Every structure is written in structure tokens, then in C-alpha cells.
Amino acid sequence: MNCDDYKQALGADPSFDGGAGHVSECASCQEYRREMLALDLKIGRALALDVPELVMPSLDAIDTGNVVALEPRRRVAVKSWFAVAATVALAVFIGFRFSADTSSNYDSLAQEVLAHVTHEPKALQITDKTVPADHLHEVVPQNIANMDHNVGLITFAETCPISGYEVPHLVIQGQHGPITIMLLPNEKISEAITLNDENSHGVILPVGDGSIAIIGSREEELEDVQKQILQSVTWET
């Protein structure tokens, strides 16, 4: 079972445990499972909302001689109404949770790439533990690109949404810390795009009919890394 299969199964049923072997070795899926279980708990609490019973005032003191009889109206199910309202509110929350990373929130590809790196700090760990070859092949299948081992020590590899596409998000270890690599086969650009924020810098390079984003810390010299990556990645045509 790969990450995509596990997350899809967990999204349909947060109690799913058929991927126990996979999630025990995958930090990304462990975090995703915690989020889904917490969200499932919130939904359960909302649907179990205890609404006090509606108590009507006593009618004994009312002069019924001046009261006009009305046709009985259908009783409103108060508890059901609150449950429906809670469900609708949570559905909006869930929709926002899964659409928060869409390209409509960003003015440019550069903004989206930098924001994605910022929102995945777990990927930027200093480690010497490499990603297993079979997992790397799942993230970068041959129908997307060919990647040789000269690219460096790959310590993180996941498929992530960028501009409406699921793209390979990789991390290698540089001289001054982790370096993020995003393969963007569907993002054809005419010239290099510079990336800069408070803590990092990088570039999106045009490569054939696609592009590759490379982002490192401010201290990291990326020129040699760029050449190495460009020599190691070939789009599948």
C-alpha cells in the first residue's frame, strides 16, 4: 500500500487499520492519520450535541375565552435541526481543509511553491536516512520522469498538490541543511523564476515541457545543486 492508497482509504473511514504496516514506517501518513482521527472525533461530538428539552410555559393562567384556536402545526425536531446544522458546518470545514492548498489561493506559481514548503516543515529534517527505492519509484514513476542516484541523498519523497496537479516533492541533504526539489512536468515556463522569502531562496528552472523548483536555506549555494539536478532528471515523453 502506498501513501495515496492509504490516505484515500483513511479519508473514507478514519478507523481504517489495514495499512498498519505502511503507516508504521511513514511519518507523513502518521500525521495524516492523527489529523483524520481528530477531525472524526470533532464530528462525533458535534452530532452528539445534547439540546435541552423545550419547555413551554403553563397555560393555566390564560383566559382561553379570548384565544382563537389554530390548526396544529408539525412539531419541529429541535435535536435533528441542530445535528443538521453541525453537519453542514463541519462539511464546510472539511471542504476548506482539503481545498486550502489549491492554486486559487495564490497569485503565482512561485508563491504556491514557497507556501507549500513552509507548510511541510516535517519534510525539512536533517537526517542521513534515505528514502527506500521502491517508495521513491512510487513518487517518481517512470511515466513522469527518470531520476538517477546522482541527484543526492534523498531523505523525503511524497506526492503533493501544486497548481491542481499531484507532483513529486523531494528533499535532499545539502551543505547547510535540507534542499527541496519539486518536479513540475505540467508547468512549462519560458524563463527561470527566482524564489525568495525570509528563510530560504531558490529558483524554478524551465526543463523541456516542464520545470523544476529548487529551494534551500539562505546559506545554501544552489548553483552546483541545480546543475546536478538538471543532469539527474529527464522527463518521460
Short mmCIF file of C-alpha atoms in Angstrom, two decimals:
data_model
loop_
_atom_site.label_atom_id
_atom_site.label_comp_id
_atom_site.label_asym_id
_atom_site.label_seq_id
_atom_site.Cartn_x
_atom_site.Cartn_y
_atom_site.Cartn_z
CA MET A 1 0.00 0.00 0.00
CA ASN A 2 1.40 3.44 -0.96
CA CYS A 3 0.68 6.83 0.62
CA ASP A 4 -2.07 7.78 -1.85
CA ASP A 5 -3.94 4.49 -1.33
CA TYR A 6 -3.64 4.74 2.44
CA LYS A 7 -4.82 8.37 2.63
CA GLN A 8 -7.76 7.62 0.33
CA ALA A 9 -8.83 4.66 2.48
CA LEU A 10 -8.42 6.66 5.69
CA GLY A 11 -10.42 9.56 4.26
CA ALA A 12 -13.33 7.20 3.60
CA ASP A 13 -13.07 5.53 7.03
CA PRO A 14 -10.88 7.13 9.76
CA SER A 15 -10.94 3.83 11.70
CA PHE A 16 -9.25 2.00 8.81
CA ASP A 17 -6.28 -0.01 10.05
CA GLY A 18 -5.49 -2.09 7.00
CA GLY A 19 -2.37 -0.02 6.36
CA ALA A 20 -0.79 -0.51 9.77
CA GLY A 21 2.40 -1.84 8.23
CA HIS A 22 2.70 1.15 5.90
CA VAL A 23 1.83 3.87 8.43
CA SER A 24 4.32 2.50 10.97
CA GLU A 25 7.13 3.49 8.59
CA CYS A 26 5.67 6.66 7.05
CA ALA A 27 5.79 9.91 9.06
CA SER A 28 3.57 11.73 6.58
CA CYS A 29 0.78 9.15 6.85
CA GLN A 30 1.12 9.06 10.63
CA GLU A 31 0.47 12.81 10.76
CA TYR A 32 -2.41 12.49 8.28
CA ARG A 33 -3.95 9.70 10.40
CA ARG A 34 -3.76 11.87 13.55
CA GLU A 35 -5.49 14.73 11.74
CA MET A 36 -8.27 12.50 10.42
CA LEU A 37 -8.88 10.86 13.82
CA ALA A 38 -9.05 14.28 15.50
CA LEU A 39 -11.49 15.50 12.84
CA ASP A 40 -13.60 12.36 13.22
CA LEU A 41 -13.76 12.98 16.98
CA LYS A 42 -14.95 16.57 16.40
CA ILE A 43 -17.69 15.36 14.05
CA GLY A 44 -18.80 12.75 16.58
CA ARG A 45 -19.02 15.33 19.34
CA ALA A 46 -20.98 17.73 17.14
CA LEU A 47 -23.51 15.10 16.13
CA ALA A 48 -23.92 14.09 19.78
CA LEU A 49 -24.88 17.64 20.77
CA ASP A 50 -27.27 17.49 23.73
CA VAL A 51 -30.02 20.09 23.31
CA PRO A 52 -32.19 20.71 26.39
CA GLU A 53 -35.84 19.72 26.04
CA LEU A 54 -38.06 22.61 25.02
CA VAL A 55 -40.30 23.58 27.99
CA MET A 56 -43.44 25.62 27.27
CA PRO A 57 -44.88 27.97 29.92
CA SER A 58 -48.04 26.93 31.76
CA LEU A 59 -51.33 27.91 30.08
CA ASP A 60 -53.44 27.69 33.24
CA ALA A 61 -53.40 31.46 33.84
CA ILE A 62 -54.53 32.35 30.31
CA ASP A 63 -58.14 33.37 29.67
CA THR A 64 -59.00 30.87 26.97
CA GLY A 65 -62.21 32.73 26.17
CA ASN A 66 -60.26 35.26 24.16
CA VAL A 67 -57.99 32.74 22.45
CA VAL A 68 -58.56 31.73 18.82
CA ALA A 69 -57.93 28.06 18.14
CA LEU A 70 -55.36 27.35 15.44
CA GLU A 71 -54.73 24.29 13.36
CA PRO A 72 -51.99 22.12 14.92
CA ARG A 73 -48.58 22.63 13.34
CA ARG A 74 -46.00 19.99 12.67
CA ARG A 75 -43.61 19.62 15.58
CA VAL A 76 -40.09 20.79 14.89
CA ALA A 77 -37.42 18.25 15.69
CA VAL A 78 -35.03 20.53 17.59
CA LYS A 79 -32.28 17.98 18.13
CA SER A 80 -32.34 16.95 14.46
CA TRP A 81 -32.10 20.58 13.35
CA PHE A 82 -29.01 21.17 15.47
CA ALA A 83 -27.42 17.96 14.20
CA VAL A 84 -28.00 19.01 10.59
CA ALA A 85 -26.57 22.46 11.29
CA ALA A 86 -23.49 20.93 12.92
CA THR A 87 -23.04 18.57 9.97
CA VAL A 88 -23.24 21.42 7.45
CA ALA A 89 -20.72 23.50 9.42
CA LEU A 90 -18.31 20.58 9.65
CA ALA A 91 -18.74 19.82 5.94
CA VAL A 92 -17.66 23.39 5.17
CA PHE A 93 -14.66 22.94 7.48
CA ILE A 94 -13.68 19.68 5.81
CA GLY A 95 -14.03 21.24 2.37
CA PHE A 96 -11.77 24.09 3.41
CA ARG A 97 -9.26 21.65 4.93
CA PHE A 98 -8.88 19.74 1.69
CA SER A 99 -9.02 22.74 -0.64
CA ALA A 100 -6.73 25.08 1.32
CA ASP A 101 -3.74 24.21 -0.82
CA THR A 102 -5.31 24.79 -4.22
CA SER A 103 -3.74 27.21 -6.65
CA SER A 104 -6.70 29.62 -6.41
CA ASN A 105 -5.24 30.90 -3.12
CA TYR A 106 -2.02 32.08 -4.76
CA ASP A 107 -1.20 34.79 -7.27
CA SER A 108 1.71 32.89 -8.82
CA LEU A 109 3.42 29.53 -9.06
CA ALA A 110 6.33 30.93 -7.03
CA GLN A 111 4.03 31.87 -4.13
CA GLU A 112 2.40 28.45 -4.11
CA VAL A 113 5.70 26.57 -4.14
CA LEU A 114 7.15 28.64 -1.27
CA ALA A 115 3.94 28.31 0.75
CA HIS A 116 3.92 24.55 0.28
CA VAL A 117 7.50 24.25 1.56
CA THR A 118 6.63 26.39 4.60
CA HIS A 119 3.57 24.26 5.38
CA GLU A 120 5.52 20.97 5.37
CA PRO A 121 8.27 21.52 7.99
CA LYS A 122 8.42 17.77 8.72
CA ALA A 123 10.00 17.31 5.31
CA LEU A 124 12.95 19.55 6.22
CA GLN A 125 14.63 17.25 8.70
CA ILE A 126 18.39 16.83 8.86
CA THR A 127 18.97 13.10 8.56
CA ASP A 128 21.11 10.51 6.81
CA LYS A 129 18.21 8.05 6.36
CA THR A 130 17.46 7.70 2.68
CA VAL A 131 14.03 7.07 1.16
CA PRO A 132 13.58 3.40 0.13
CA ALA A 133 13.99 2.84 -3.60
CA ASP A 134 10.50 1.33 -4.03
CA HIS A 135 8.85 4.33 -2.34
CA LEU A 136 10.86 6.76 -4.49
CA HIS A 137 9.69 4.85 -7.56
CA GLU A 138 6.06 5.29 -6.43
CA VAL A 139 6.52 9.05 -6.01
CA VAL A 140 8.51 9.48 -9.25
CA PRO A 141 7.17 6.77 -11.59
CA GLN A 142 8.78 6.25 -14.96
CA ASN A 143 5.80 7.71 -16.79
CA ILE A 144 6.66 11.10 -15.21
CA ALA A 145 10.45 11.22 -15.18
CA ASN A 146 13.64 9.24 -14.92
CA MET A 147 15.90 10.12 -11.98
CA ASP A 148 19.36 8.70 -11.37
CA HIS A 149 21.08 8.46 -7.98
CA ASN A 150 23.49 11.31 -8.67
CA VAL A 151 20.82 13.76 -7.52
CA GLY A 152 21.99 13.27 -3.92
CA LEU A 153 20.81 11.73 -0.65
CA ILE A 154 17.01 11.77 -0.92
CA THR A 155 15.52 11.86 2.60
CA PHE A 156 11.89 12.77 1.80
CA ALA A 157 9.62 11.84 -1.09
CA GLU A 158 5.86 12.40 -1.27
CA THR A 159 3.24 13.30 -3.87
CA CYS A 160 1.79 16.76 -3.19
CA PRO A 161 -0.76 19.08 -4.90
CA ILE A 162 0.69 22.04 -6.80
CA SER A 163 -1.40 24.10 -9.25
CA GLY A 164 -4.04 21.39 -9.38
CA TYR A 165 -1.61 18.57 -10.18
CA GLU A 166 -0.12 15.85 -7.97
CA VAL A 167 3.63 16.31 -8.29
CA PRO A 168 6.74 14.71 -6.74
CA HIS A 169 8.03 16.62 -3.69
CA LEU A 170 11.57 15.54 -2.77
CA VAL A 171 14.19 16.64 -0.26
CA ILE A 172 17.94 16.07 -0.43
CA GLN A 173 20.58 16.98 2.14
CA GLY A 174 22.73 20.00 1.24
CA GLN A 175 25.80 21.59 2.82
CA HIS A 176 23.76 23.81 5.15
CA GLY A 177 20.54 21.82 5.50
CA PRO A 178 17.75 20.17 3.51
CA ILE A 179 17.07 21.24 -0.08
CA THR A 180 13.57 20.92 -1.53
CA ILE A 181 13.05 19.69 -5.10
CA MET A 182 9.66 19.76 -6.83
CA LEU A 183 9.24 18.15 -10.23
CA LEU A 184 6.63 20.11 -12.20
CA PRO A 185 6.16 18.31 -15.54
CA ASN A 186 2.94 20.26 -16.28
CA GLU A 187 4.35 23.73 -15.55
CA LYS A 188 6.05 24.94 -18.71
CA ILE A 189 7.78 28.32 -18.20
CA SER A 190 9.76 30.45 -20.63
CA GLU A 191 12.48 31.56 -18.20
CA ALA A 192 13.77 30.92 -14.69
CA ILE A 193 11.68 32.23 -11.77
CA THR A 194 13.51 33.42 -8.65
CA LEU A 195 12.18 32.30 -5.28
CA ASN A 196 12.78 34.28 -2.08
CA ASP A 197 11.33 34.54 1.41
CA GLU A 198 12.66 35.31 4.89
CA ASN A 199 14.38 31.96 5.43
CA SER A 200 15.04 30.47 2.02
CA HIS A 201 15.85 31.12 -1.60
CA GLY A 202 15.70 29.16 -4.80
CA VAL A 203 14.59 29.04 -8.39
CA ILE A 204 12.10 27.38 -10.73
CA LEU A 205 14.00 26.28 -13.83
CA PRO A 206 12.46 25.57 -17.25
CA VAL A 207 13.18 21.99 -18.26
CA GLY A 208 11.72 20.87 -21.58
CA ASP A 209 7.92 20.98 -21.40
CA GLY A 210 8.00 21.27 -17.61
CA SER A 211 10.02 22.84 -14.81
CA ILE A 212 11.83 22.00 -11.59
CA ALA A 213 11.72 24.03 -8.35
CA ILE A 214 14.80 24.01 -6.11
CA ILE A 215 14.69 25.71 -2.69
CA GLY A 216 17.32 25.81 0.07
CA SER A 217 18.27 27.87 3.11
CA ARG A 218 19.71 31.36 2.72
CA GLU A 219 23.19 29.99 3.36
CA GLU A 220 22.97 27.26 0.74
CA GLU A 221 24.82 27.73 -2.55
CA LEU A 222 22.46 26.26 -5.12
CA GLU A 223 24.34 26.66 -8.39
CA ASP A 224 26.13 23.29 -8.24
CA VAL A 225 22.98 21.62 -6.91
CA GLN A 226 20.98 22.98 -9.85
CA LYS A 227 23.43 21.53 -12.36
CA GLN A 228 23.43 18.19 -10.56
CA ILE A 229 19.63 18.01 -10.52
CA LEU A 230 19.27 19.04 -14.15
CA GLN A 231 21.69 16.28 -15.13
CA SER A 232 19.83 13.71 -13.00
CA VAL A 233 16.22 14.30 -14.08
CA THR A 234 14.81 13.53 -17.53
CA TRP A 235 11.11 13.91 -18.39
CA GLU A 236 9.41 10.91 -19.86
CA THR A 237 7.99 11.86 -23.26
#
